[in-house]
Amino acid sequence: MKKYVALILTFLFLSGCVSEKTEKEKLEKLPEVYLPEEKEEIEIPGTVKKEEVKEEKKEVVEETVEEKKEEEKKDIEGEKEEVKEEKREERQQEIVLLPKEKGLKKEEEPPVISKIFLTNYLGECLIYELKWDFVNLGKAIFVCLEEKDRYRLIGITLPNGIPEKFGYGYNRVDSFIDKKTGKPFYFYQYSKSGSKKNITEIYFNWSAKQYTYISRDYKAEKLLSTKKDTIKFDADVFDYLTLFYFLRNADFKTFANMQIPIASREKMYIKIEFKGKSIKKLPNGENKMVYIIQPFARKEKESFKKGLFDVWITDDCERSPVYFEGKLPIGRVSMSLTKVRKIDEKVVSDVNKILEQVISIL
């Protein structure tokens, strides 16, 4: 279970019992999150500065002029032979590649991120109640917003009780999504346990098919260590929040043999097991038909092991994730959807004010 804390963190946030603090005071303990380029210019591996691009273009033009002069000196017949040879090589490459492409099994191909998968949930705010058996642990909030030229997904937890007083259970995740493609370009994760905290940032470079993560560990507000790495990927890669929303649009039967790549400090893979449909009693007392799925996770060099938890998603136009349940060595942890709110603002100018409004209705 510990190996998959990053995944479970998105859905199940553990904390304590009873609290006298207001939810607004709790929110102030979480960091405000902004795009890094709004504060400072950060160079991401695989990108090239504009000045460097101009210099490269200039060099290419100069080289092209020289090449043309050399080519003019070549014999016409020699040029024809080169063209024929190139065509023969191209035909040979096609002959080699086509059988491989036909041999691919469709069910093994990872899902493609669609640019429209978020539009049904813009302005939606999901509020969950967390429990360990029958003990209240706190609340979790997921918000899907629209900000000018991007979409914004946010997940936060507000703990209760003694662990809260010692700084446990405060977590925040933000995913910034490109409106044109539906793909994430920046992911931020914050978690706090007592005097220790971790901040992990992920920068996506889709043109280079790679992402860069930077992870910083702190103790008593002092930086202890920084880890950084750039990881390649072949197909579309998700972060945990985009996957949370993407699955709500999924045809679960087609996901049977798919391994969905997840960007993290190590590249992870998620497999979704479809356990069928059933009428279940929801937390609000309503009986409703739901899909039941179970995620499995593995690291790149591991095999899939035990399922993490069960998820219920309603079989209706909302496709609401209404219930999560995970078993622990002692008892079980659950996350139940208790409220759904609509945020009226079409374009959000201040996310933190929106979050304060959300907290005020808890």
Short mmCIF file of C-alpha atoms in Angstrom, two decimals, residues 6 29 52-53 62-63 81 97 101 152 158 198 243 245 260 275 286 321 327:
data_model
loop_
_atom_site.label_atom_id
_atom_site.label_comp_id
_atom_site.label_asym_id
_atom_site.label_seq_id
_atom_site.Cartn_x
_atom_site.Cartn_y
_atom_site.Cartn_z
CA ALA A 6 0.81 9.13 -4.52
CA LYS A 29 -2.47 26.23 5.80
CA GLU A 52 18.88 29.92 -29.82
CA VAL A 53 16.20 29.04 -32.37
CA GLU A 62 23.78 29.43 -44.61
CA GLU A 63 24.36 25.70 -44.85
CA GLU A 81 20.41 7.78 -59.51
CA LEU A 97 7.06 -1.27 -40.92
CA GLU A 101 1.74 -1.86 -37.30
CA ARG A 152 -7.57 23.91 -13.93
CA LEU A 158 -9.02 19.41 5.06
CA ASN A 198 7.05 17.55 0.12
CA LEU A 243 -6.97 10.44 -14.98
CA TYR A 245 -11.71 13.00 -14.68
CA ILE A 260 -2.37 3.74 -18.61
CA LYS A 275 -16.12 -5.46 -11.91
CA GLU A 286 -30.59 6.81 -2.90
CA PRO A 321 -17.57 9.09 -8.71
CA LYS A 327 -9.03 -1.90 2.84
#
